[in-house]
Short mmCIF file of C-alpha atoms and ligand atoms in Angstrom, two decimals:
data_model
loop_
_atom_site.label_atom_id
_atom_site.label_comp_id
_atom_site.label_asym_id
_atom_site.label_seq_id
_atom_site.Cartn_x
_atom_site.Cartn_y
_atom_site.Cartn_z
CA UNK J 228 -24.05 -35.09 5.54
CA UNK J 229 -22.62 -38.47 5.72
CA UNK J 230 -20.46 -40.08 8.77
CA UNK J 231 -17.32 -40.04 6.78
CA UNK J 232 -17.98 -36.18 5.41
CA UNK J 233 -18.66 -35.44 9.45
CA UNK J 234 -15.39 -37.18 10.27
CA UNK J 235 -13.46 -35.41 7.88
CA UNK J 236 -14.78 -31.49 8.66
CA UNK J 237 -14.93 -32.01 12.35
CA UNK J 238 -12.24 -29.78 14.00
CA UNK J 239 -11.99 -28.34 17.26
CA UNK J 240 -13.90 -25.13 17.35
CA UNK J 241 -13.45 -23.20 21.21
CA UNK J 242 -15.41 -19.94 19.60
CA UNK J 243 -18.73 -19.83 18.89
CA UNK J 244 -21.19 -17.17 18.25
CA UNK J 245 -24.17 -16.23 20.57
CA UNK J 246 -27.00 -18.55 19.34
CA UNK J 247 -28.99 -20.96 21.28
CA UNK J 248 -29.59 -24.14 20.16
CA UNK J 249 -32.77 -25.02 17.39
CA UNK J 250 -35.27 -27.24 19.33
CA UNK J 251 -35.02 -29.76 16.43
CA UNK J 252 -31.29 -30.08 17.12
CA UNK J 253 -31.39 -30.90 20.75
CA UNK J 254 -34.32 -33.49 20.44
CA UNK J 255 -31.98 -35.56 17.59
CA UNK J 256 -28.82 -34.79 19.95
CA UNK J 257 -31.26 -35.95 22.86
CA UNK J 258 -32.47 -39.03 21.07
CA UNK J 259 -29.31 -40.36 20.13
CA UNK J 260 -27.99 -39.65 23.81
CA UNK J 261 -30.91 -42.16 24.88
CA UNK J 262 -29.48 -44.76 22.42
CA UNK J 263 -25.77 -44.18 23.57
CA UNK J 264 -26.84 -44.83 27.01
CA UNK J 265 -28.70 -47.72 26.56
CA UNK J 266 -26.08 -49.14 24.82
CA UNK J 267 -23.24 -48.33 26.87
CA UNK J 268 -24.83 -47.98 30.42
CA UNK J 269 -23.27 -44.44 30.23
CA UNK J 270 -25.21 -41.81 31.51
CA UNK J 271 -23.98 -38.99 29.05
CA UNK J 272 -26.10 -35.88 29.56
CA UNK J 273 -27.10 -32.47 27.06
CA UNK J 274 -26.61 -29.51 29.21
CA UNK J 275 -27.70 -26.27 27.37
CA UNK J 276 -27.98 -22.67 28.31
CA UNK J 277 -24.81 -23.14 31.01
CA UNK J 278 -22.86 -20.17 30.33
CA UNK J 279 -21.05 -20.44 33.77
CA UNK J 280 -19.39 -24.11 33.17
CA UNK J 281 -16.23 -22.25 30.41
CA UNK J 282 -16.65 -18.67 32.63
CA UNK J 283 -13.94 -19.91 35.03
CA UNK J 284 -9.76 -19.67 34.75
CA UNK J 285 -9.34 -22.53 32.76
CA UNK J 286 -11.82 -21.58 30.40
CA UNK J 287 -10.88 -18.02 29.82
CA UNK J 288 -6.94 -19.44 29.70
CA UNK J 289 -7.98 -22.35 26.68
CA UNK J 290 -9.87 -19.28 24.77
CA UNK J 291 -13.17 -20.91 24.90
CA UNK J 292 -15.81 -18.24 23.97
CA UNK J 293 -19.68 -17.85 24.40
CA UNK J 294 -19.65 -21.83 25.16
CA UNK J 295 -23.37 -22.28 26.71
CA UNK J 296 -24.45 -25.73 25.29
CA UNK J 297 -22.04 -29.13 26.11
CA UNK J 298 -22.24 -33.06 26.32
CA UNK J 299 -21.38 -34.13 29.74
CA UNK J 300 -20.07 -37.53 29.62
CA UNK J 301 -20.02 -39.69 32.73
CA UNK J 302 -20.35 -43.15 33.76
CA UNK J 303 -20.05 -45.35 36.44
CA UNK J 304 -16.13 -46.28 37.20
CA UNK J 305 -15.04 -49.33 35.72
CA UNK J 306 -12.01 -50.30 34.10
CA UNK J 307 -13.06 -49.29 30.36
CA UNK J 308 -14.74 -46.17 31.29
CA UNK J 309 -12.85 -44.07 29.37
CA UNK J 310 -12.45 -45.75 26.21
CA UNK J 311 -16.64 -45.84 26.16
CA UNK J 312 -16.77 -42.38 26.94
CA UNK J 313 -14.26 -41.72 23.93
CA UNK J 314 -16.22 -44.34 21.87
CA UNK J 315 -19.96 -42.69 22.42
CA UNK J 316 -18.37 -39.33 23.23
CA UNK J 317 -16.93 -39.53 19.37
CA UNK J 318 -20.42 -41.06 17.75
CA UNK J 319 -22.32 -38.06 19.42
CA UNK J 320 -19.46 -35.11 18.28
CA UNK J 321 -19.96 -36.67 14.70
CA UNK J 322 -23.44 -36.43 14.90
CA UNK J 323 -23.27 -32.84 16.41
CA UNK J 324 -21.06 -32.01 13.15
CA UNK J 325 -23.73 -33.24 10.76
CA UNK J 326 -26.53 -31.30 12.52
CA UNK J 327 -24.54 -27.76 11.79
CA UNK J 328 -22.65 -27.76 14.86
CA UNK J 329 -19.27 -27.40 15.80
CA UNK J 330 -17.98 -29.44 18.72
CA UNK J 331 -14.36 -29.15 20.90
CA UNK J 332 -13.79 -32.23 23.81
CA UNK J 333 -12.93 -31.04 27.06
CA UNK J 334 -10.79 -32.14 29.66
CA UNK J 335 -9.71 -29.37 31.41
CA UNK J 336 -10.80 -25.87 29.93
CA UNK J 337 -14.10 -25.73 32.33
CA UNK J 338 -15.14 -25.74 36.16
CA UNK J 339 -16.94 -28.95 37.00
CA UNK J 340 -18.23 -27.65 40.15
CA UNK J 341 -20.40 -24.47 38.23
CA UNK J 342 -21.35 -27.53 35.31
CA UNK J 343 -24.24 -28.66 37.33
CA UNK J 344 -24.19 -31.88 35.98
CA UNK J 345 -25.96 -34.75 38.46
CA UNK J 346 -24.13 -37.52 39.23
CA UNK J 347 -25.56 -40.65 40.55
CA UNK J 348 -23.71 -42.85 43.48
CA UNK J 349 -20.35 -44.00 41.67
CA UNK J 350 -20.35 -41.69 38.60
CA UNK J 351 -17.96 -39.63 37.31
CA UNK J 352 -17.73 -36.56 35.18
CA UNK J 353 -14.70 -37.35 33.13
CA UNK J 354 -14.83 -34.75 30.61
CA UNK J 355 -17.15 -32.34 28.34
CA UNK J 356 -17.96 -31.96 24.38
CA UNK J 357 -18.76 -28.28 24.19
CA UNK J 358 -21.15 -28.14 21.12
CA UNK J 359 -22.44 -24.51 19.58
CA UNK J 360 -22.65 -22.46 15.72
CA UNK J 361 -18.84 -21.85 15.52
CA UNK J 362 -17.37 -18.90 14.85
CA UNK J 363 -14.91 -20.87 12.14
CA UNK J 364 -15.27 -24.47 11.45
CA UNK J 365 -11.66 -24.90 12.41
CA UNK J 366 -8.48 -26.24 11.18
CA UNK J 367 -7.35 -29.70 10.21
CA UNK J 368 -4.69 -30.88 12.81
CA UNK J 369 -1.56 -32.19 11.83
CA UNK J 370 -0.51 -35.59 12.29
CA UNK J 371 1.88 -38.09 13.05
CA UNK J 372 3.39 -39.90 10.14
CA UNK J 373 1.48 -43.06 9.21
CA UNK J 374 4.29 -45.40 9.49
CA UNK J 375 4.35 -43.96 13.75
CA UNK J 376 0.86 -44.92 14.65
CA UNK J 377 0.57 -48.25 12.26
CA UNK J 378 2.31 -51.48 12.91
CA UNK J 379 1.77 -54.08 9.91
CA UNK J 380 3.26 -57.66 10.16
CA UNK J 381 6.03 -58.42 7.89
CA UNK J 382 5.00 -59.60 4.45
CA UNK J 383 1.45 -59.28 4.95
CA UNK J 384 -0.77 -57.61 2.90
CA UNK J 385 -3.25 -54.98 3.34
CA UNK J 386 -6.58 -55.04 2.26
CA UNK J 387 -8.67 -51.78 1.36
CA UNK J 388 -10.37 -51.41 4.65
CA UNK J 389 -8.05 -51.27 6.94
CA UNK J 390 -6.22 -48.05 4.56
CA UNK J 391 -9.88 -46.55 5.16
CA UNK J 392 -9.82 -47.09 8.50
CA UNK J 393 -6.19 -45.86 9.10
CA UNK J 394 -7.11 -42.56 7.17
CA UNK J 395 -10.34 -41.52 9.48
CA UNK J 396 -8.35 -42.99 12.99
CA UNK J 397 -5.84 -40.02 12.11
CA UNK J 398 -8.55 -37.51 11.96
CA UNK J 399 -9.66 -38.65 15.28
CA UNK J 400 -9.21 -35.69 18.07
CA UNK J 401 -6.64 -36.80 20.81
CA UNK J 402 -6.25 -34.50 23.77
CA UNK J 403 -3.21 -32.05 23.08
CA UNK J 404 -3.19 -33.81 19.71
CA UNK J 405 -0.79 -36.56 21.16
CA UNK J 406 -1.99 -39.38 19.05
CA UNK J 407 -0.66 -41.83 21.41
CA UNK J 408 -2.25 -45.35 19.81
CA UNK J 409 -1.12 -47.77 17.67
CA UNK J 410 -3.17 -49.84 14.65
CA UNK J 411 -1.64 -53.48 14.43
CA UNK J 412 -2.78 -55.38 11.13
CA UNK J 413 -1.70 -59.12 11.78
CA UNK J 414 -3.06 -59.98 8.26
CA UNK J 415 -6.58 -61.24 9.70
CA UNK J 416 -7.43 -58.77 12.29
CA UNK J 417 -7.17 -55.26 13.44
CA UNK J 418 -6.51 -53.85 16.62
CA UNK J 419 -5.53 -50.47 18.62
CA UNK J 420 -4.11 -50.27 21.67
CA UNK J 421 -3.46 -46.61 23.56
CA UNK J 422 -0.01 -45.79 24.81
CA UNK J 423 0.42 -44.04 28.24
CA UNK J 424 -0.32 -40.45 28.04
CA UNK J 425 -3.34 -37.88 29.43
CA UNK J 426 -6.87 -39.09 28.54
CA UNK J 427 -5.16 -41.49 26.21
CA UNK J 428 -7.68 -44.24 27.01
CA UNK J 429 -10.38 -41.53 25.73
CA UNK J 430 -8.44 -41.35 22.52
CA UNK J 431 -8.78 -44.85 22.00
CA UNK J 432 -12.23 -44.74 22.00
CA UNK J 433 -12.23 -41.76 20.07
CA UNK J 434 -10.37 -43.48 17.53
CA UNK J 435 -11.96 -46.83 17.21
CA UNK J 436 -15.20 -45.32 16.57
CA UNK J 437 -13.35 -43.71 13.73
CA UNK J 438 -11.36 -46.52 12.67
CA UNK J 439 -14.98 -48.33 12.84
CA UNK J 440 -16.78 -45.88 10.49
CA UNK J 441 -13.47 -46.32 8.10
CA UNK J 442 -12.98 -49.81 7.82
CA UNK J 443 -16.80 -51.10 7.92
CA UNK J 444 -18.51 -52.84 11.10
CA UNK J 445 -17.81 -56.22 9.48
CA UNK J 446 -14.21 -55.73 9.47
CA UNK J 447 -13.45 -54.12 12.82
CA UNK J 448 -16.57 -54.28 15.76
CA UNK J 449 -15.82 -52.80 18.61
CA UNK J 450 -17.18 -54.40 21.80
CA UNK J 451 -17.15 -53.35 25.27
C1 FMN H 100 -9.80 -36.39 25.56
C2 FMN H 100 -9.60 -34.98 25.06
C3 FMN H 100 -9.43 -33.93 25.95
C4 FMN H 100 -9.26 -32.62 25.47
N1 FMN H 100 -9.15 -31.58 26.37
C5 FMN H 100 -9.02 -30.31 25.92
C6 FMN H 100 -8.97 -29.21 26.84
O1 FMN H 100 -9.04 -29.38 28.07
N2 FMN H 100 -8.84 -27.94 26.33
C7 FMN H 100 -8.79 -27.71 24.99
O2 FMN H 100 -8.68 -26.54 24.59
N3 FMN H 100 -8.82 -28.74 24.07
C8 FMN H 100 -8.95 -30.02 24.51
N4 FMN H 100 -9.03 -31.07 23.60
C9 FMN H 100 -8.99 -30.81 22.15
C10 FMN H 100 -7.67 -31.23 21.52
O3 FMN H 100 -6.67 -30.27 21.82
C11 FMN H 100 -7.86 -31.40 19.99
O4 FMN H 100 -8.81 -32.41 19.77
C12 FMN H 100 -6.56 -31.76 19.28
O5 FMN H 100 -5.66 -30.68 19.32
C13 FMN H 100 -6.78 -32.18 17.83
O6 FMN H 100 -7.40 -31.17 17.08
P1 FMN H 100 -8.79 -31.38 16.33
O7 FMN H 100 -9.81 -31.73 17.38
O8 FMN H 100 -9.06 -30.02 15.71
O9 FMN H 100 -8.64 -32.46 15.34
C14 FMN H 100 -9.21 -32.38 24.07
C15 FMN H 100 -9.37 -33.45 23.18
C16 FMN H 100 -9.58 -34.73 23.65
C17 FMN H 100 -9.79 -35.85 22.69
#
């Protein structure tokens, strides 16, 4: 499956059905974790065969079912933490999607104290992708209109990619679906900046990496 075909079939999934995870899929999910991390200076971690992590309130309360396997994603504070989180957190749900999984991010919906994930001095644990076989594939969310989350300068016109781009950024998940960004086209270059809202600096990352896949490396990079 390509990126794009990932981006567009990827919705949140909080059931899945009791299966562990095939060897072959946690080494690629592994390998790509070593890449992110090298990358980033994240230090994003698999966790599998956790059943306790969703088996708490908040877990129970979001619906979450049989959730054993997730991504932890931490990182040393810093300013941009949570847009790389978003940005790597994104790259490794897409890649989840194409290996037959089904993916949900998680802010809330688990106990971080029963996640046993092991933080190093100055790392946090900002949120979760719980990753399993689903027990749907989801449904599309809906969206804001186009004309709410894009801001185009007056008589400019726009090429090709950035359309592209536009269409997979709304397909990117946003916690509680608030979709608080904004694309500005200024007729040369791109660029999204994150409203205030919960996690919304996550979102952005979560939505340049789509934006990124969408309108081509050459035409929008992101750097951190
Ligand atoms: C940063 C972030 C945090 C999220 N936290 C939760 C959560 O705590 N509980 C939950 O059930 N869903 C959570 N979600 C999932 C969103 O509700 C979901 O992505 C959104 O409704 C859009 O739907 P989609 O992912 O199917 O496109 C979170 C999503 C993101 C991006």
């Amino acid at each position: 499956m390509e990126i794009v075909q990932a981006i567009e079939s990827r919705h949140s999934v909080r059931q899945y059905i009791d299966r562990n995870l095939e060897e072959n899929v946690i080494k690629a999910l592994e390998s790509e974790i070593v890449k992110c991390n090298k990358e980033s200076g994240l230090n994003i971690q698999l966790v599998t065969d956790n059943a306790e992590a969703f088996d708490c309130f908040f877990g129970h309360y979001g619906k979450f079912e049989n959730v054993k396997n997730f991504i932890a994603l931490v990182g040393k504070k810093s300013k941009d933490l949570d847009e790389k989180l978003g940005y790597y957190g994104e790259r490794l749900a897409i890649l989840a999607q194409i290996l037959g999984l089904n993916t949900c991010f998680v802010g809330l919906s688990y106990s971080k104290k029963k996640s046993n994930v092991k933080l190093e001095k100055g790392e946090k644990l900002r949120l979760v992708i719980a990753l399993g076989y689903g027990q749907s594939s989801g449904v599309k969310h809906k969206s804001k209109a186009k004309e709410r989350l894009v801001k185009i300068k007056k008589g400019v016109a726009v090429p090709e990619w950035f359309e592209r781009g536009i269409e997979l950024a709304m397909l990117a998940p946003t916690a509680l679906n608030q979709q608080k960004f904004v694309i500005t086209f200024d007729g040369k270059k791109a660029d999204i900046h994150a409203k205030k809202g919960f996690y919304s600096k996550v979102d952005l990352g979560i939505v340049k990496y789509n934006f990124e896949v969408g309108a081509g490396s050459k035409n929008f990079k992101v750097k951190f």
